[in-house]
Tab-separated table of C-alpha atoms in Angstrom:
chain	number	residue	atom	x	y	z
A	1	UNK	CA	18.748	7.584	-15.863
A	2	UNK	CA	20.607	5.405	-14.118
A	3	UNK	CA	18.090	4.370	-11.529
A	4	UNK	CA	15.441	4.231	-14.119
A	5	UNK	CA	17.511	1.582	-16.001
A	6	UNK	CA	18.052	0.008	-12.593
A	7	UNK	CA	14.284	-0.063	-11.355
A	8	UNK	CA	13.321	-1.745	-15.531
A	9	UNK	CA	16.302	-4.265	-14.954
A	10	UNK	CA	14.934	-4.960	-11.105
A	11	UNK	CA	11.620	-5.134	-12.681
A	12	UNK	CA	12.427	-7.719	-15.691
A	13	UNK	CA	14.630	-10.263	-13.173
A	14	UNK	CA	12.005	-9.875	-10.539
A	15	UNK	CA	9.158	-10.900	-13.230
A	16	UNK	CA	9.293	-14.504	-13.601
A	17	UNK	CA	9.098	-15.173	-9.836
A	18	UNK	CA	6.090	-12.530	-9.719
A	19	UNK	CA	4.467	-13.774	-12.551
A	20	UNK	CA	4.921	-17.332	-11.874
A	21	UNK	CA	3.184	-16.669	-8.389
A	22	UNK	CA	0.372	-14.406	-10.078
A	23	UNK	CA	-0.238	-17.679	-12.469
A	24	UNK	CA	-0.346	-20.727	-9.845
A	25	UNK	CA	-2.937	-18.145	-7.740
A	26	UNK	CA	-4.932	-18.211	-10.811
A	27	UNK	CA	-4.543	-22.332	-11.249
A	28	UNK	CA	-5.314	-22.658	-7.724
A	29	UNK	CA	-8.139	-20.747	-7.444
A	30	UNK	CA	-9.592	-22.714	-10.622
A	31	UNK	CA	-8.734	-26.478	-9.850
A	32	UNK	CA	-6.878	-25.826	-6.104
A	33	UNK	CA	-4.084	-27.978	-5.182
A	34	UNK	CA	-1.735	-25.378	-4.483
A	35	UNK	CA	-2.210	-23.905	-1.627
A	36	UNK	CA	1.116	-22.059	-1.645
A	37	UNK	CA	0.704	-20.077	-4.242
A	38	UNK	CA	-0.598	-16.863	-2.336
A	39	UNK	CA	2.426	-17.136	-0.414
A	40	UNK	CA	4.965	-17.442	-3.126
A	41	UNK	CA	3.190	-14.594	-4.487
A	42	UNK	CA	2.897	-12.350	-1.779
A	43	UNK	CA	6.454	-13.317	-0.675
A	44	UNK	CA	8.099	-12.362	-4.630
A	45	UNK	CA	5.748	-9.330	-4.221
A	46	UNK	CA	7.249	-7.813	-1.562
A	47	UNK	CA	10.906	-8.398	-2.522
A	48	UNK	CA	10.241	-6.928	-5.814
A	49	UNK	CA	9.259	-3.736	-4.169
A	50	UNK	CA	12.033	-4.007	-1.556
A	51	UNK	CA	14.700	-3.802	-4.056
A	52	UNK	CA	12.626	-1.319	-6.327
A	53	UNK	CA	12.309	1.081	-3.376
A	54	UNK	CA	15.979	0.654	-2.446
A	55	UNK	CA	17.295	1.606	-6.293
A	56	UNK	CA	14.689	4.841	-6.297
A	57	UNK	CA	16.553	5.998	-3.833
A	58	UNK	CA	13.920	5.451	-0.710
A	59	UNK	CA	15.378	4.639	2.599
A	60	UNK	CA	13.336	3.528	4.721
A	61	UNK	CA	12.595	4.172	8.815
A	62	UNK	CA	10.571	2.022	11.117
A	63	UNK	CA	8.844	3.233	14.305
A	64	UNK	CA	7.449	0.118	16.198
A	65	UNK	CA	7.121	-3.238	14.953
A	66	UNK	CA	6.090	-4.359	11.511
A	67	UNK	CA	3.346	-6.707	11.845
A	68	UNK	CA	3.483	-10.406	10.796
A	69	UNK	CA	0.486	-11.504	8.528
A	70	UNK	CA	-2.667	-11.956	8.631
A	71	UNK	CA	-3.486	-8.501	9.188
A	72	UNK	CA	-5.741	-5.882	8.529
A	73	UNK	CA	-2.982	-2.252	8.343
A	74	UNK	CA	-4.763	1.208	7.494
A	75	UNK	CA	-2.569	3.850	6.909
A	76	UNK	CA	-2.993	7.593	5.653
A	77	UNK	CA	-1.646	7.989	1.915
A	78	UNK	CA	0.813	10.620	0.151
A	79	UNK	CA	1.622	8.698	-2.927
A	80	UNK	CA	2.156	5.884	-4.964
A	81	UNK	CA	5.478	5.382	-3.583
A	82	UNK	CA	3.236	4.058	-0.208
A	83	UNK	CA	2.523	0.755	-1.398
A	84	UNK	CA	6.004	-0.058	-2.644
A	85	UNK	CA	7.356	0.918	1.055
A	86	UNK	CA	4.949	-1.049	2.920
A	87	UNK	CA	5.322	-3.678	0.432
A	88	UNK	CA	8.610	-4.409	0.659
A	89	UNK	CA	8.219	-4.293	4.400
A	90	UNK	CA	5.583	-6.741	5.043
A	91	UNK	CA	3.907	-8.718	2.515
A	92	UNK	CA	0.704	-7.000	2.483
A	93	UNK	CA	-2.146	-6.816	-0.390
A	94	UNK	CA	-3.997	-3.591	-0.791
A	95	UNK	CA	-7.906	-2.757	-1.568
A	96	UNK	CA	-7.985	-0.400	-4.275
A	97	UNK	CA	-10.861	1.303	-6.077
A	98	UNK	CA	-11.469	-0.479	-9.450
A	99	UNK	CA	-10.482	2.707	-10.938
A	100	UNK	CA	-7.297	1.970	-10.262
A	101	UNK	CA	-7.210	-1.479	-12.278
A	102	UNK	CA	-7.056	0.719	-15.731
A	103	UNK	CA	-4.401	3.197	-14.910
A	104	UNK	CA	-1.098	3.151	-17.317
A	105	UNK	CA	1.250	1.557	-15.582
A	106	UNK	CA	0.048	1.305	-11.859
A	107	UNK	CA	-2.826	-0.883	-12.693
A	108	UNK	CA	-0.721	-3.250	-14.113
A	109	UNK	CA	1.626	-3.491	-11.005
A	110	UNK	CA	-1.683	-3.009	-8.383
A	111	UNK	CA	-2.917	-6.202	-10.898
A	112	UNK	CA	0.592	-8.100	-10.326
A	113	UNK	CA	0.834	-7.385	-6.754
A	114	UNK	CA	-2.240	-9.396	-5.667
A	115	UNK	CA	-4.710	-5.671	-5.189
A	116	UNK	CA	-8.306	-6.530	-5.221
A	117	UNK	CA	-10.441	-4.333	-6.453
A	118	UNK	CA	-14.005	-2.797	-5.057
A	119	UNK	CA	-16.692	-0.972	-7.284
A	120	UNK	CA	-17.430	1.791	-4.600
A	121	UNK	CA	-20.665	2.832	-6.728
A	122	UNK	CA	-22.229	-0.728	-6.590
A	123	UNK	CA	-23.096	-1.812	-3.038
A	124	UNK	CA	-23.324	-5.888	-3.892
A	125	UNK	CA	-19.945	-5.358	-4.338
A	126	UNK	CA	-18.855	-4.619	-0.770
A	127	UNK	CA	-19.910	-8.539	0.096
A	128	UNK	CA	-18.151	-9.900	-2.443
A	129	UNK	CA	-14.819	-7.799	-1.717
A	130	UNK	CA	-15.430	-8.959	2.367
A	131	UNK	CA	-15.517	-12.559	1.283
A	132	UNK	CA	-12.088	-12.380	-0.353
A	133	UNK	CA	-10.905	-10.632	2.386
A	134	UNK	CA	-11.668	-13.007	4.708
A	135	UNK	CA	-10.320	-15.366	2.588
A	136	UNK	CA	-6.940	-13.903	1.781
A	137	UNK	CA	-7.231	-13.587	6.066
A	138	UNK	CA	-7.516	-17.253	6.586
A	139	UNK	CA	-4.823	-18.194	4.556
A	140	UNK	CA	-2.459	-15.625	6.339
A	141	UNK	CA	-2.704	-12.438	4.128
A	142	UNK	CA	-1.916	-9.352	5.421
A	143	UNK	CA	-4.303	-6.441	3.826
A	144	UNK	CA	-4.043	-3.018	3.623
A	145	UNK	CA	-6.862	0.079	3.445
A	146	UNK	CA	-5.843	3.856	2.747
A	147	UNK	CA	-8.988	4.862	4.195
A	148	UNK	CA	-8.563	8.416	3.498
A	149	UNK	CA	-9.542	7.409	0.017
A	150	UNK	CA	-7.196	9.511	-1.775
A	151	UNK	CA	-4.329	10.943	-1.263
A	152	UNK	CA	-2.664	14.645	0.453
A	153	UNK	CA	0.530	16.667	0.162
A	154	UNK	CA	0.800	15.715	3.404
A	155	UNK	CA	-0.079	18.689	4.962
A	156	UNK	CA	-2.970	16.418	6.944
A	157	UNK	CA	-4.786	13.769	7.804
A	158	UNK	CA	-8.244	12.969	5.886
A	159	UNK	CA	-11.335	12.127	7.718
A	160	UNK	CA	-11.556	8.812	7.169
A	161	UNK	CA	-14.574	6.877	5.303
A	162	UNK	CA	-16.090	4.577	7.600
A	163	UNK	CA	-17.672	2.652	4.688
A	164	UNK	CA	-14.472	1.556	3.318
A	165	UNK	CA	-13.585	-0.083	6.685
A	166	UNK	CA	-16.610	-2.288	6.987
A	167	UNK	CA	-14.430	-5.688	6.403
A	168	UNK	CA	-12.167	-4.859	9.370
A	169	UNK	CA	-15.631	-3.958	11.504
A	170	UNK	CA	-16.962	-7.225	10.464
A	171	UNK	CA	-13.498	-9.455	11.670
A	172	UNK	CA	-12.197	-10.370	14.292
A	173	UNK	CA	-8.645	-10.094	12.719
A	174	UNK	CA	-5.733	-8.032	14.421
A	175	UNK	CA	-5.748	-4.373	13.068
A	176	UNK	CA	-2.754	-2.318	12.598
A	177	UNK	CA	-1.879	0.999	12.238
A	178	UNK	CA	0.953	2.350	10.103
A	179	UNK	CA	1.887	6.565	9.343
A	180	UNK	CA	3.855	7.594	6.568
A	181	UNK	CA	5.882	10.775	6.375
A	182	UNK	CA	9.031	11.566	3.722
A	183	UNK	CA	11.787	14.017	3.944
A	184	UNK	CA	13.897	15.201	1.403
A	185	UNK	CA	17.622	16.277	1.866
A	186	UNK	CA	18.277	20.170	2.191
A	187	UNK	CA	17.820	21.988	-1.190
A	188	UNK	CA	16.207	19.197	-2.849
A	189	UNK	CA	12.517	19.300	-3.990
A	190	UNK	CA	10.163	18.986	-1.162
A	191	UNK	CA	8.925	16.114	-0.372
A	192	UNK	CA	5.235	17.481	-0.603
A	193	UNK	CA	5.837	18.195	-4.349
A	194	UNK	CA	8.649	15.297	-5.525
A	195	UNK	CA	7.210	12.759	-3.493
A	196	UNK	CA	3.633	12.771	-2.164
A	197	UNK	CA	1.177	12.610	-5.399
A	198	UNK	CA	-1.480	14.170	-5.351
A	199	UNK	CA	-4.212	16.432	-7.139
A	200	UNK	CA	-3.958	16.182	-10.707
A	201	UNK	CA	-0.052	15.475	-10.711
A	202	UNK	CA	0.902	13.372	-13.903
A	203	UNK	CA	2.738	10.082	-13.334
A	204	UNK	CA	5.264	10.350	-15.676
A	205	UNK	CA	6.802	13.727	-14.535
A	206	UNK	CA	6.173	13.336	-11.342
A	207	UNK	CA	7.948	9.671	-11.218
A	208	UNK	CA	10.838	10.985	-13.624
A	209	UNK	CA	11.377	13.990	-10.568
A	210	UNK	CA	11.186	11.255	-7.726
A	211	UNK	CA	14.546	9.403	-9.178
A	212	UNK	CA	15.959	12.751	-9.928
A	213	UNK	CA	16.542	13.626	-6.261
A	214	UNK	CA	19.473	12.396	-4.098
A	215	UNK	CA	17.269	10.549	-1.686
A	216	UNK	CA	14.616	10.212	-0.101
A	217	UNK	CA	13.727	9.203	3.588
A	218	UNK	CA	10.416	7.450	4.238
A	219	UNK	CA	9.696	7.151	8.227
A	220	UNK	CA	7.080	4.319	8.895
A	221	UNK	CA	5.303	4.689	12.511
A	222	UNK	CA	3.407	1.358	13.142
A	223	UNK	CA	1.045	0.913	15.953
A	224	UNK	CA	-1.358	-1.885	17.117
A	225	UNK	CA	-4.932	-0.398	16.675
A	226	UNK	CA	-6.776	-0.165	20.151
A	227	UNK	CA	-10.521	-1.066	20.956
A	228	UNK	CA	-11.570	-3.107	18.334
A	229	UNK	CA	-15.171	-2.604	17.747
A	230	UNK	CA	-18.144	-3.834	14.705
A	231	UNK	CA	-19.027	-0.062	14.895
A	232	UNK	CA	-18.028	1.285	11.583
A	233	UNK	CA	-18.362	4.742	12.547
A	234	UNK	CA	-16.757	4.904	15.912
A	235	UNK	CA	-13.778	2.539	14.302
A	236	UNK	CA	-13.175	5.085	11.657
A	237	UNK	CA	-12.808	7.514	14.534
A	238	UNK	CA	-10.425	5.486	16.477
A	239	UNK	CA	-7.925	4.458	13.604
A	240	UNK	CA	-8.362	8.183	12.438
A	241	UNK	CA	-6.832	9.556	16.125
A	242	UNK	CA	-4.285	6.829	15.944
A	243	UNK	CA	-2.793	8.094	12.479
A	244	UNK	CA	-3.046	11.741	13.851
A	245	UNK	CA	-1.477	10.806	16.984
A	246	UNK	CA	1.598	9.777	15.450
A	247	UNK	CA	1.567	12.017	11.993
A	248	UNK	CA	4.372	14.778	11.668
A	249	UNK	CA	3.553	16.982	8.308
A	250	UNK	CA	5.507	16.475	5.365
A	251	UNK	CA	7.932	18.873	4.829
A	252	UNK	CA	8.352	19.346	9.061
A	253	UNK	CA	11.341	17.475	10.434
A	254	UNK	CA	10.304	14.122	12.481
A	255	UNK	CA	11.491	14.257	15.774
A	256	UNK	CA	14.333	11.902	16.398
C-alpha cells in the first residue's frame, strides 16, 4: 500500500509539469510559437516515469549506452512496466496501436506521455503516422517500436512485423536497439508471472502483485542497430537477430 500511495502522490506532483507540457504541444501545434514545448514535455515525461519506476520498486541495469535523441529504439516487450523503464531512461515517445488509446488507465498515461497512435487495419494511416514521425525526428524526438507487436512471458523473442517498421526503413535516422529482461529476488513471484504481462492477464491484479514484491531488477542491453537498409523485410530480420543476440529468458539469471 505504501508504494501505491507513493506512485498516486508521484503521479499528482508530477501532473502539472506533464500536463502543462501536454497543453503548450497542443497550442503549438495549433498557432506555433513554441517550439519548446515537445521538449518540456518529453523531458517531464521521462522524470515522471523515473521516479514512478524507482517507488514500484524497479531497479534498473544498463548494458551499453543509452542513446541521446532523435532516435528510432525497437525493443522486444514483456510488459507495461517497458515503457516506464525506457522512459525514464531516455526521453523517448512510443507508437502504439490505437487500441491502446481506450484502455483504463494506460491509455490515459500512453495519451499523456506524447504515444501516437496507428490504425493497423487502415493503410492511409501508415503515411500519416510516418509524417509525424519524421516530424517528432526533426525536432529531436527519440521514438520507440515494440515490433513484436505484443507482448511474451519472456520465454522468447517474436518474429518481428516488418510492416510496423516501415518509418525507420523510410529514414535515414540512427536506429537503436534496446533488450529487456527482469529478475525477481529468490522466493518471490517470477518475474514471467509478476512482471511480464501478457495473455489475458488483468491490469489491476497483475499491477497490485508487481508492488507487492520486494523488488524487481530490470537489465536494459542497448545496442546501435547495424546495416541500415529501406528493405523492410531484411531490416526486420536484422533488428530481430540483434534482440536475440543479446536476450537472456526471463526467469534465467543474466550473466554478470
Amino acid at each position: 500500500m505504501r508504494r501505491l500511495l507513493g506512485i498516486i502522490g508521484w503521479t499528482l506532483l508530477m501532473l502539472v509539469p506533464v500536463l502543462s507540457g501536454n497543453a503548450l504541444v497542443w497550442g503549438h501545434e495549433r498557432w506555433g510559437g513554441l517550439p519548446f514545448s515537445y521538449s518540456w514535455r518529453d523531458r517531464s515525461v521521462s522524470w515522471w516515469a523515473r521516479g514512478l519506476i524507482f517507488l514500484a520498486g524497479v531497479r534498473i541495469r544498463v548494458r551499453g549506452a543509452v542513446p541521446t535523441p532523435p532516435f528510432f529504439l525497437v525493443s522486444n516487450h514483456l510488459s507495461y512496466v517497458d515503457v516506464f523503464v525506457l522512459q525514464g531512461l531516455t526521453p523517448t515517445a512510443f507508437v502504439a496501436k490505437a487500441e491502446v488509446r481506450s484502455w483504463p488507465v494506460l491509455g490515459f498515461l500512453a495519451i499523456i506521455g506524447g504515444t501516437l497512435f496507428i490504425d493497423r487495419e487502415a493503410r492511409r494511416d501508415v503515411l500519416r503516422i510516418n509524417r509525424l514521425l519524421e516530424d517528432a525526428l526533426d525536432r529531436g524526438a527519440g521514438i520507440a517500436i515494440f515490433p513484436e507487436a505484443t507482448t511474451t512471458a519472456g520465454d522468447r523473442v517474436l518474429p518481428f512485423k516488418a510492416s510496423l517498421l516501415a518509418p525507420i526503413a523510410a529514414s535515414t535516422q540512427p536506429v537503436q536497439v534496446a533488450t529487456i529482461h527482469y529478475d525477481t529476488p529468490e522466493g518471490a513471484p517470477p518475474a514471467s508471472d509478476a512482471v511480464c504481462w501478457w495473455g489475458d492477464m488483468a491490469f489491476a491484479p497483475h499491477g497490485w502483485g508487481l508492488l507487492q514484491l520486494p523488488r524487481v531488477q530490470a537489465t536494459v542491453t542497448f545496442q546501435k542497430a547495424p546495416n541500415a537498409t529501406d528493405d523492410r523485410k531484411m531490416l526486420a530480420q536484422t533488428l530481430e537477430a540483434s534482440v536475440r543476440e543479446a536476450f537472456v529468458p526471463v526467469d534465467a539469471p543474466v550473466p554478470s
